[in-house]
Tab-separated table of C-alpha atoms and ligand atoms in Angstrom:
chain	number	residue	atom	x	y	z
A	1	MET	CA	31.354	47.703	96.573
A	2	GLN	CA	29.944	50.498	98.699
A	3	LYS	CA	27.803	53.320	97.397
A	4	PHE	CA	26.854	56.745	98.632
A	5	VAL	CA	23.134	57.374	98.849
A	6	ILE	CA	22.293	61.066	98.724
A	7	THR	CA	18.830	62.541	99.038
A	8	GLY	CA	18.889	66.026	97.618
A	9	GLY	CA	16.687	69.061	97.624
A	10	LYS	CA	17.584	70.241	101.142
A	11	ARG	CA	19.403	73.538	101.683
A	12	LEU	CA	22.804	73.276	103.340
A	13	ASN	CA	23.659	75.278	106.429
A	14	GLY	CA	26.562	75.149	108.832
A	15	GLU	CA	30.304	75.263	108.989
A	16	ILE	CA	33.112	72.871	108.265
A	17	GLU	CA	36.840	72.851	108.831
A	18	LEU	CA	38.837	72.405	105.652
A	19	GLN	CA	41.149	69.387	105.483
A	20	GLY	CA	44.867	69.453	104.757
A	21	CYS	CA	45.766	69.480	101.105
A	22	LYS	CA	46.215	66.168	99.280
A	23	ASN	CA	48.237	67.631	96.440
A	24	SER	CA	50.793	69.137	98.761
A	25	ALA	CA	50.804	66.341	101.366
A	26	LEU	CA	51.882	63.834	98.709
A	27	PRO	CA	54.896	65.737	97.295
A	28	ILE	CA	55.858	66.780	100.844
A	29	MET	CA	55.865	63.125	101.898
A	30	ALA	CA	58.096	62.430	98.899
A	31	ALA	CA	60.311	65.383	99.852
A	32	ALA	CA	60.784	63.839	103.308
A	33	VAL	CA	62.884	61.128	101.596
A	34	LEU	CA	65.577	63.790	101.108
A	35	VAL	CA	65.785	64.599	104.807
A	36	ASN	CA	68.444	63.105	107.004
A	37	GLY	CA	66.231	63.171	110.067
A	38	LYS	CA	62.686	63.060	111.306
A	39	CYS	CA	59.834	65.188	109.980
A	40	ILE	CA	56.493	65.698	111.629
A	41	LEU	CA	53.693	66.736	109.314
A	42	GLU	CA	50.592	68.240	110.849
A	43	SER	CA	47.242	68.551	109.112
A	44	CYS	CA	48.034	65.514	107.004
A	45	PRO	CA	44.720	64.382	105.492
A	46	ASN	CA	43.543	60.811	106.034
A	47	LEU	CA	43.205	59.670	102.452
A	48	THR	CA	43.920	56.480	100.564
A	49	ASP	CA	46.578	58.293	98.482
A	50	VAL	CA	48.338	59.410	101.673
A	51	TYR	CA	48.389	55.778	102.842
A	52	SER	CA	49.843	54.755	99.467
A	53	ALA	CA	52.572	57.374	99.968
A	54	SER	CA	53.231	55.973	103.428
A	55	ARG	CA	53.598	52.459	101.963
A	56	ILE	CA	56.116	53.725	99.399
A	57	LEU	CA	58.122	55.390	102.179
A	58	ASN	CA	58.177	52.246	104.315
A	59	SER	CA	59.084	50.107	101.293
A	60	ILE	CA	62.328	52.063	100.801
A	61	GLY	CA	63.407	51.989	104.438
A	62	CYS	CA	61.935	55.245	105.729
A	63	LYS	CA	59.793	54.885	108.814
A	64	CYS	CA	56.402	56.480	108.255
A	65	SER	CA	53.522	56.334	110.683
A	66	ILE	CA	50.276	58.246	110.662
A	67	ALA	CA	48.195	58.930	113.766
A	68	GLY	CA	45.146	61.123	113.328
A	69	ASN	CA	46.286	64.024	111.179
A	70	THR	CA	49.943	63.755	112.114
A	71	ALA	CA	52.449	61.900	109.971
A	72	GLU	CA	55.911	61.116	111.275
A	73	ILE	CA	58.563	60.296	108.726
A	74	ASP	CA	62.050	59.240	109.679
A	75	SER	CA	64.284	58.995	106.618
A	76	VAL	CA	67.638	58.563	108.332
A	77	SER	CA	68.116	55.082	106.914
A	78	VAL	CA	66.767	55.121	103.363
A	79	SER	CA	67.895	51.821	101.895
A	80	GLY	CA	65.719	51.110	98.847
A	81	ASN	CA	66.026	52.438	95.338
A	82	ALA	CA	63.025	50.795	93.693
A	83	ILE	CA	59.265	51.304	93.829
A	84	SER	CA	57.173	48.223	93.066
A	85	GLU	CA	54.794	48.195	90.116
A	86	LYS	CA	51.893	47.755	92.528
A	87	LEU	CA	52.777	50.842	94.562
A	88	MET	CA	53.510	52.879	91.418
A	89	GLY	CA	50.076	51.938	90.075
A	90	GLU	CA	48.145	53.153	93.115
A	91	MET	CA	48.385	56.866	92.287
A	92	ARG	CA	49.957	59.412	89.963
A	93	SER	CA	51.966	60.992	92.774
A	94	SER	CA	54.107	57.862	93.082
A	95	ILE	CA	56.192	59.559	90.361
A	96	MET	CA	57.220	62.251	92.898
A	97	PHE	CA	59.100	59.630	94.890
A	98	VAL	CA	61.315	58.989	91.867
A	99	GLY	CA	62.774	62.514	91.959
A	100	ALA	CA	63.238	62.302	95.711
A	101	ILE	CA	64.888	58.855	95.668
A	102	LEU	CA	67.151	59.955	92.822
A	103	GLY	CA	68.087	63.063	94.774
A	104	ARG	CA	68.849	61.097	97.934
A	105	VAL	CA	70.120	57.714	96.716
A	106	GLY	CA	71.189	58.400	93.124
A	107	GLN	CA	69.226	55.572	91.502
A	108	CYS	CA	65.588	54.601	91.130
A	109	THR	CA	63.759	51.782	89.360
A	110	PHE	CA	60.048	52.225	88.809
A	111	SER	CA	57.181	51.768	86.343
A	112	ILE	CA	54.538	54.062	84.881
A	113	PRO	CA	52.401	55.673	87.624
A	114	GLY	CA	48.639	55.128	88.040
A	115	GLY	CA	46.077	57.759	89.022
A	116	CYS	CA	42.820	59.166	87.713
A	117	GLU	CA	42.124	58.467	84.047
A	118	LEU	CA	41.952	61.945	82.599
A	119	GLY	CA	43.421	61.129	79.186
A	120	PRO	CA	47.079	60.434	78.451
A	121	ARG	CA	49.295	61.376	81.400
A	122	PRO	CA	52.830	60.868	80.100
A	123	ILE	CA	55.984	61.379	82.191
A	124	ASP	CA	58.206	62.586	79.340
A	125	MET	CA	58.861	65.990	80.946
A	126	HIS	CA	59.898	64.323	84.205
A	127	LEU	CA	62.324	61.974	82.432
A	128	ALA	CA	63.775	64.718	80.208
A	129	ALA	CA	64.421	66.825	83.309
A	130	PHE	CA	66.123	63.949	85.146
A	131	ALA	CA	68.354	63.444	82.105
A	132	LYS	CA	69.228	67.134	82.070
A	133	LEU	CA	70.259	66.855	85.712
A	134	GLY	CA	72.631	64.015	84.907
A	135	ALA	CA	70.512	60.840	84.987
A	136	GLU	CA	71.110	57.925	82.643
A	137	ILE	CA	67.771	56.372	81.815
A	138	SER	CA	67.107	52.829	80.619
A	139	GLU	CA	63.977	50.770	80.131
A	140	ASN	CA	63.422	47.062	80.384
A	141	GLY	CA	59.986	45.487	79.885
A	142	GLY	CA	58.110	48.503	81.242
A	143	GLU	CA	60.531	48.987	84.113
A	144	ILE	CA	62.445	52.264	84.000
A	145	THR	CA	65.765	52.802	85.748
A	146	CYS	CA	67.337	56.219	86.300
A	147	ARG	CA	70.948	56.234	87.440
A	148	MET	CA	72.518	59.373	88.746
A	149	PRO	CA	75.766	58.568	90.546
A	150	LYS	CA	77.019	61.296	92.872
A	151	GLU	CA	79.807	62.419	90.525
A	152	LYS	CA	77.296	62.880	87.677
A	153	ARG	CA	74.713	64.759	89.725
A	154	HIS	CA	74.706	68.424	88.852
A	155	GLY	CA	72.437	71.408	88.539
A	156	GLY	CA	71.156	72.594	85.193
A	157	LYS	CA	68.832	74.880	83.325
A	158	ILE	CA	65.487	73.338	82.429
A	159	SER	CA	62.785	75.020	80.374
A	160	LEU	CA	59.529	73.128	80.586
A	161	PRO	CA	57.434	72.981	77.389
A	162	PHE	CA	54.331	73.286	79.614
A	163	PRO	CA	54.136	74.313	83.289
A	164	SER	CA	53.553	70.785	84.589
A	165	VAL	CA	52.915	70.626	88.325
A	166	GLY	CA	54.458	67.189	88.799
A	167	ALA	CA	57.506	67.852	86.599
A	168	THR	CA	58.210	71.139	88.432
A	169	GLU	CA	58.016	69.328	91.770
A	170	ASN	CA	60.203	66.476	90.574
A	171	ILE	CA	62.911	68.830	89.306
A	172	ILE	CA	62.991	70.560	92.689
A	173	LEU	CA	63.131	67.227	94.535
A	174	CYS	CA	65.880	65.926	92.312
A	175	SER	CA	68.040	69.056	92.557
A	176	VAL	CA	67.766	70.151	96.201
A	177	LEU	CA	70.777	67.975	97.157
A	178	ALA	CA	72.613	68.258	93.800
A	179	GLU	CA	75.791	70.244	93.449
A	180	GLY	CA	75.345	73.706	91.957
A	181	GLU	CA	72.392	75.691	90.781
A	182	THR	CA	69.273	74.464	88.988
A	183	VAL	CA	66.950	76.852	87.202
A	184	VAL	CA	63.419	75.881	86.129
A	185	ASN	CA	61.899	78.138	83.486
A	186	ASN	CA	58.191	78.042	82.675
A	187	ALA	CA	57.690	76.383	86.061
A	188	ALA	CA	54.182	75.656	87.308
A	189	ARG	CA	53.022	78.165	89.931
A	190	GLU	CA	50.463	76.107	91.846
A	191	PRO	CA	50.198	76.870	95.598
A	192	GLU	CA	50.918	73.211	96.383
A	193	ILE	CA	54.397	73.595	94.845
A	194	CYS	CA	54.995	76.592	97.124
A	195	ASP	CA	53.868	74.486	100.084
A	196	MET	CA	56.391	71.780	99.202
A	197	CYS	CA	59.121	74.429	98.837
A	198	ARG	CA	58.230	75.968	102.214
A	199	PHE	CA	58.577	72.522	103.751
A	200	LEU	CA	61.928	71.971	102.061
A	201	ARG	CA	63.172	75.391	103.186
A	202	SER	CA	62.164	74.498	106.757
A	203	CYS	CA	64.540	71.548	106.360
A	204	GLY	CA	67.390	73.769	105.134
A	205	ALA	CA	66.897	73.746	101.350
A	206	LYS	CA	67.731	76.816	99.263
A	207	ILE	CA	64.892	77.482	96.838
A	208	LYS	CA	63.796	80.830	95.423
A	209	GLY	CA	61.049	81.898	93.064
A	210	ASP	CA	58.384	79.269	93.803
A	211	GLY	CA	54.995	80.700	92.894
A	212	GLU	CA	56.661	82.400	89.918
A	213	SER	CA	57.570	80.942	86.582
A	214	ARG	CA	61.324	80.892	87.261
A	215	ILE	CA	62.479	78.811	90.209
A	216	VAL	CA	66.113	78.686	91.308
A	217	ILE	CA	67.411	75.868	93.480
A	218	GLU	CA	70.846	76.009	95.004
A	219	GLY	CA	71.937	72.541	96.065
A	220	VAL	CA	72.805	71.958	99.720
A	221	GLU	CA	74.755	69.102	101.281
A	222	ARG	CA	72.043	67.761	103.569
A	223	LEU	CA	68.603	68.518	104.968
A	224	HIS	CA	67.507	68.317	108.578
A	225	GLY	CA	64.153	67.316	110.087
A	226	CYS	CA	61.378	69.767	110.906
A	227	GLU	CA	57.793	70.109	112.008
A	228	TYR	CA	55.514	71.388	109.302
A	229	ARG	CA	51.797	72.119	108.869
A	230	ILE	CA	50.361	71.244	105.458
A	231	MET	CA	48.282	73.952	103.767
A	232	PRO	CA	44.479	73.629	103.464
A	233	ASP	CA	43.031	71.906	100.409
A	234	ARG	CA	41.683	74.522	97.996
A	235	ILE	CA	39.974	71.909	95.797
A	236	ALA	CA	38.187	70.198	98.691
A	237	GLY	CA	37.162	73.721	99.743
A	238	ALA	CA	35.856	74.459	96.257
A	239	THR	CA	33.876	71.212	96.354
A	240	TYR	CA	32.033	72.010	99.606
A	241	LEU	CA	31.302	75.556	98.426
A	242	ALA	CA	29.966	74.143	95.154
A	243	MET	CA	27.665	71.862	97.165
A	244	THR	CA	26.101	74.836	98.940
A	245	ALA	CA	25.925	76.742	95.656
A	246	ALA	CA	24.036	73.779	94.157
A	247	ALA	CA	21.722	73.068	97.082
A	248	GLY	CA	21.244	76.641	98.313
A	249	GLY	CA	21.794	77.762	101.895
A	250	ALA	CA	24.715	79.312	103.731
A	251	MET	CA	27.994	77.903	104.971
A	252	ILE	CA	31.289	78.885	106.510
A	253	LEU	CA	34.470	77.200	105.396
A	254	LYS	CA	37.015	77.417	108.210
A	255	ASN	CA	40.776	77.027	107.812
A	256	ALA	CA	40.456	78.129	104.183
A	257	CYS	CA	43.246	79.413	101.933
A	258	ILE	CA	41.456	82.456	100.539
A	259	CYS	CA	44.107	83.833	98.145
A	260	GLU	CA	44.712	80.429	96.618
A	261	MET	CA	40.971	79.935	96.092
A	262	GLU	CA	40.435	83.356	94.484
A	263	PRO	CA	40.116	82.093	90.857
A	264	PHE	CA	37.314	79.759	91.958
A	265	LEU	CA	35.612	82.246	94.289
A	266	SER	CA	35.386	84.940	91.626
A	267	VAL	CA	33.565	82.557	89.257
A	268	LEU	CA	31.172	81.472	92.022
A	269	GLU	CA	30.399	85.146	92.692
A	270	GLN	CA	29.575	85.627	89.019
A	271	SER	CA	27.038	82.824	89.387
A	272	GLY	CA	25.151	84.861	91.980
A	273	CYS	CA	26.555	83.468	95.245
A	274	TYR	CA	27.266	85.972	97.989
A	275	ILE	CA	30.799	85.452	99.271
A	276	CYS	CA	32.536	87.171	102.137
A	277	THR	CA	36.020	86.376	103.417
A	278	ALA	CA	37.759	87.245	106.663
A	279	ASP	CA	40.898	85.831	108.279
A	280	ASN	CA	40.916	82.280	107.064
A	281	ARG	CA	37.166	81.853	106.718
A	282	ILE	CA	34.918	81.926	103.684
A	283	TYR	CA	31.218	82.591	104.062
A	284	LEU	CA	29.025	81.622	101.111
A	285	ARG	CA	25.296	82.168	100.759
A	286	ARG	CA	23.075	81.232	97.879
A	287	GLY	CA	19.605	82.623	98.210
A	288	GLY	CA	17.813	82.737	94.829
A	289	ARG	CA	18.659	80.670	91.784
A	290	LEU	CA	22.182	80.308	90.423
A	291	ARG	CA	22.985	82.241	87.248
A	292	ALA	CA	25.047	80.912	84.383
A	293	VAL	CA	28.581	82.327	84.219
A	294	ARG	CA	28.815	84.753	81.310
A	295	ASP	CA	32.539	84.398	80.548
A	296	ARG	CA	33.884	81.119	79.232
A	297	ILE	CA	35.303	79.099	82.160
A	298	ARG	CA	38.753	78.171	80.907
A	299	THR	CA	40.851	75.794	82.963
A	300	MET	CA	44.443	77.015	83.039
A	301	PRO	CA	47.588	76.519	85.091
A	302	HIS	CA	47.530	78.544	88.326
A	303	PRO	CA	46.540	81.376	88.787
A	304	GLY	CA	43.944	80.432	86.168
A	305	PHE	CA	40.772	78.515	86.930
A	306	PRO	CA	41.843	75.085	88.303
A	307	THR	CA	41.063	72.008	86.236
A	308	ASP	CA	40.429	70.133	89.493
A	309	ALA	CA	37.443	72.390	90.231
A	310	GLN	CA	35.917	72.198	86.747
A	311	ALA	CA	33.658	69.195	87.425
A	312	VAL	CA	32.258	70.422	90.758
A	313	LEU	CA	31.452	73.854	89.337
A	314	MET	CA	29.808	72.283	86.291
A	315	ALA	CA	27.610	70.157	88.579
A	316	ALA	CA	26.373	73.314	90.320
A	317	LEU	CA	25.848	75.280	87.079
A	318	ALA	CA	23.919	72.395	85.507
A	319	ALA	CA	20.843	73.761	87.308
A	320	ALA	CA	21.560	77.498	86.869
A	321	ASP	CA	19.558	79.982	84.810
A	322	GLY	CA	21.195	80.288	81.389
A	323	THR	CA	24.088	78.696	79.519
A	324	SER	CA	27.656	78.378	80.800
A	325	VAL	CA	30.552	77.284	78.611
A	326	PHE	CA	33.574	75.410	79.934
A	327	GLU	CA	36.884	74.949	78.169
A	328	GLU	CA	39.169	72.235	79.550
A	329	ASN	CA	42.751	73.034	78.604
A	330	ILE	CA	44.786	70.801	80.911
A	331	PHE	CA	43.582	67.233	80.369
A	332	ASP	CA	42.147	65.575	77.239
A	333	CYS	CA	39.532	63.508	79.032
A	334	ARG	CA	38.218	65.510	81.919
A	335	TYR	CA	34.542	65.498	81.048
A	336	ARG	CA	33.857	61.900	82.042
A	337	HIS	CA	31.435	63.048	84.758
A	338	THR	CA	29.096	64.622	82.208
A	339	ASP	CA	27.315	61.333	81.358
A	340	ALA	CA	26.275	60.979	85.003
A	341	LEU	CA	25.117	64.608	85.164
A	342	ILE	CA	23.108	64.079	81.955
A	343	LYS	CA	21.519	60.984	83.548
A	344	MET	CA	20.461	63.300	86.379
A	345	GLY	CA	18.709	65.585	83.912
A	346	ALA	CA	21.508	68.001	82.960
A	347	ASP	CA	21.717	69.411	79.440
A	348	ILE	CA	25.422	69.251	78.558
A	349	GLN	CA	27.015	69.005	75.153
A	350	VAL	CA	30.695	68.184	74.962
A	351	MET	CA	32.537	69.284	71.823
A	352	GLY	CA	36.256	68.590	72.082
A	353	LYS	CA	37.678	70.916	74.697
A	354	ALA	CA	34.381	72.723	75.201
A	355	ALA	CA	31.337	71.737	77.212
A	356	VAL	CA	28.158	73.744	76.791
A	357	VAL	CA	25.999	73.554	79.913
A	358	ARG	CA	22.433	74.740	79.403
A	359	GLY	CA	21.027	75.180	82.878
A	360	VAL	CA	17.878	73.179	83.626
A	361	LYS	CA	15.250	73.971	86.232
A	362	LYS	CA	16.205	71.105	88.535
A	363	LEU	CA	18.256	67.911	88.379
A	364	HIS	CA	16.750	64.625	89.562
A	365	GLY	CA	18.259	61.680	91.391
A	366	ALA	CA	19.752	58.736	89.458
A	367	ASP	CA	22.072	55.742	89.914
A	368	VAL	CA	25.545	56.830	88.776
A	369	GLU	CA	29.154	55.724	89.166
A	370	ALA	CA	32.122	57.898	90.056
A	371	THR	CA	34.474	58.055	87.084
A	372	ASP	CA	37.423	59.690	88.832
A	373	LEU	CA	38.109	61.666	92.012
A	374	ARG	CA	36.738	65.112	91.119
A	375	GLY	CA	34.124	63.673	88.763
A	376	GLY	CA	32.784	61.575	91.662
A	377	ALA	CA	32.713	64.628	93.931
A	378	ALA	CA	30.815	66.507	91.200
A	379	MET	CA	28.125	63.820	91.255
A	380	ALA	CA	27.693	64.420	95.000
A	381	VAL	CA	27.414	68.183	94.325
A	382	ALA	CA	24.712	67.535	91.725
A	383	ALA	CA	22.923	65.020	93.978
A	384	LEU	CA	22.665	67.476	96.876
A	385	GLY	CA	20.942	70.008	94.636
A	386	ALA	CA	18.778	67.438	92.848
A	387	GLU	CA	15.309	66.262	93.671
A	388	GLY	CA	15.137	62.716	94.994
A	389	ARG	CA	17.622	59.942	95.642
A	390	THR	CA	20.977	59.469	93.957
A	391	THR	CA	23.290	56.529	94.439
A	392	ILE	CA	26.966	56.970	93.568
A	393	GLY	CA	29.015	53.813	92.981
A	394	CYS	CA	32.820	53.396	92.780
A	395	ILE	CA	33.251	55.729	95.744
A	396	SER	CA	36.837	54.626	96.319
A	397	HIS	CA	37.705	57.396	93.820
A	398	ILE	CA	36.269	59.961	96.255
A	399	GLY	CA	38.198	58.512	99.219
A	400	ARG	CA	41.424	59.329	97.423
A	401	GLY	CA	40.913	63.042	97.924
A	402	TYR	CA	38.241	63.845	100.501
A	403	GLU	CA	38.604	63.345	104.216
A	404	LYS	CA	35.406	63.017	106.292
A	405	PHE	CA	33.321	63.436	103.157
A	406	GLU	CA	30.088	62.110	104.659
A	407	GLU	CA	30.668	63.781	108.045
A	408	ASN	CA	31.189	67.161	106.400
A	409	ILE	CA	28.095	66.860	104.225
A	410	THR	CA	26.043	65.660	107.201
A	411	SER	CA	27.256	68.538	109.364
A	412	LEU	CA	25.994	70.929	106.684
A	413	GLY	CA	22.612	69.218	106.925
A	414	GLY	CA	22.972	67.180	103.713
A	415	ARG	CA	21.478	63.696	103.641
A	416	ILE	CA	24.131	61.132	102.780
A	417	SER	CA	24.703	57.539	103.846
A	418	ARG	CA	26.688	54.503	102.745
A	419	GLU	CA	25.038	51.357	101.469
B	501	EPZ	C1	48.709	67.610	89.303
B	501	EPZ	O1	48.807	66.507	88.430
B	501	EPZ	C2	47.612	67.278	90.289
B	501	EPZ	N1	47.968	66.089	91.022
B	501	EPZ	C3	46.301	67.103	89.548
B	501	EPZ	O2	45.286	66.888	90.500
B	501	EPZ	C4	45.986	68.368	88.775
B	501	EPZ	O3	44.823	68.157	87.999
B	501	EPZ	C5	47.159	68.732	87.850
B	501	EPZ	O4	48.381	68.814	88.619
B	501	EPZ	C6	46.962	70.054	87.136
B	501	EPZ	O5	46.759	71.079	88.053
B	501	EPZ	C7	48.762	66.174	92.071
B	501	EPZ	O6	49.273	67.221	92.439
B	501	EPZ	C8	49.009	64.923	92.825
B	501	EPZ	P1	50.562	68.142	85.288
B	501	EPZ	P2	50.040	66.357	87.436
B	501	EPZ	O7	51.868	67.453	85.190
B	501	EPZ	O8	51.266	66.804	88.132
B	501	EPZ	C9	50.807	66.918	80.646
B	501	EPZ	C10	43.416	65.832	91.459
B	501	EPZ	O9	42.237	65.717	91.067
B	501	EPZ	N2	52.113	66.305	80.942
B	501	EPZ	O10	50.555	69.592	85.593
B	501	EPZ	O11	49.989	64.980	86.925
B	501	EPZ	C11	49.670	66.131	81.292
B	501	EPZ	O12	49.324	65.011	80.508
B	501	EPZ	C12	44.560	65.637	90.504
B	501	EPZ	O13	43.711	66.076	92.627
B	501	EPZ	C13	52.871	65.801	79.903
B	501	EPZ	O14	52.476	65.850	78.736
B	501	EPZ	O15	49.634	67.376	86.330
B	501	EPZ	C14	48.586	67.161	81.386
B	501	EPZ	O16	47.928	67.266	80.152
B	501	EPZ	C15	44.165	65.078	89.199
B	501	EPZ	N3	54.083	65.244	80.175
B	501	EPZ	C16	49.367	68.448	81.653
B	501	EPZ	O17	50.723	68.186	81.259
B	501	EPZ	C17	54.561	65.166	81.453
B	501	EPZ	O18	55.682	64.639	81.632
B	501	EPZ	C18	49.358	68.905	83.100
B	501	EPZ	O19	49.787	67.856	83.941
B	501	EPZ	C19	53.794	65.682	82.500
B	501	EPZ	C20	52.563	66.253	82.230
């Protein structure tokens, strides 16, 4: 098993180009199942999860190929209506293909999806929504089958008990080709959902209200192919900015989505970083020491502070002046990175949803293991600001979400290698 070796204590300087967004590439790849034609996706990040999505597509008769950052998906002859347990287990986003296959083929057999272990990640809202849209659901030895014959497929009104990103996306995928109107109340408002809707509209779908809490989908008969550029990845962007905040220095993030990153940027500013934005670039400079963030950092559905950026910000604030308090409101188990940060000298106390981070003077290197995607990235953030050598094991977690991770860190002047 490979490890990252990071030698910290060196300021970061330079510029990097932000990758395409994982969390919109995956639902967009699922959405391509609905299209009776060929789609070309630009800025598709090279990530293990994207390759898993490609395998799911090919397993159901779509033709997906990826060359560089371009994915070509031809879904003219979708033939399959099942996703294997192995493919379902590779990532959480495998569940998005269920809504798309149901929408296109009318039946899907699948098992519980995999993904980062962040506490229980049920799919009850997804299944309840499918049922509301006309699906009959049965279970046999862990295998779930949803049947939605054409005559039973219809729109509907769905009010989500919580604005779940995945459930919102699945409802849209399942209803774009259904007859009639579907309304989603208390929908999630994440930018990645808007990106998927923009893609679907480019293919002829009729969707209104994405980015707001009430989304209306008017079913259309068929979708046509298109060329589409995937939005930049706001969480990867937050991670690289957090690295410079932790290590000190100055960087420019190119191809950034500034509005979508606003909730993160405003907290970084409170910690004493100088931030300036223009066009699609973010300049960040950290001169003196970082300051603790005075207000409680509460993770919330968008436009609140993103749960996916909680760990990387915590890693930077672990060596700030003063005490910062985090409150994780989305997932039950999203503080698994704190043990590694504590091993590196951080003073963090987790109490249920809250984590109290008392800034220390400096972190030091240690041998740690990535616990999940963002937790692993947080360890790299901490390592770049720490004194000495850190090794990070289980780096396959990081490869699920970050393209050119080492190259980007190296181009900022960070010292990272693989062992
Ligand atoms: C998406 O996951 C993202 N993944 C996650 O990013 C992100 O952390 C999360 O949204 C929240 O922003 C992708 O887009 C691929 P949810 P998702 O459904 O859709 C509960 C990363 O690091 N829930 O909004 O799975 C659930 O347990 C990843 O890139 C139910 O109870 O998130 C959680 O507590 C990790 N029943 C909350 O809702 C359901 O049926 C929010 O989950 C569905 C969800």
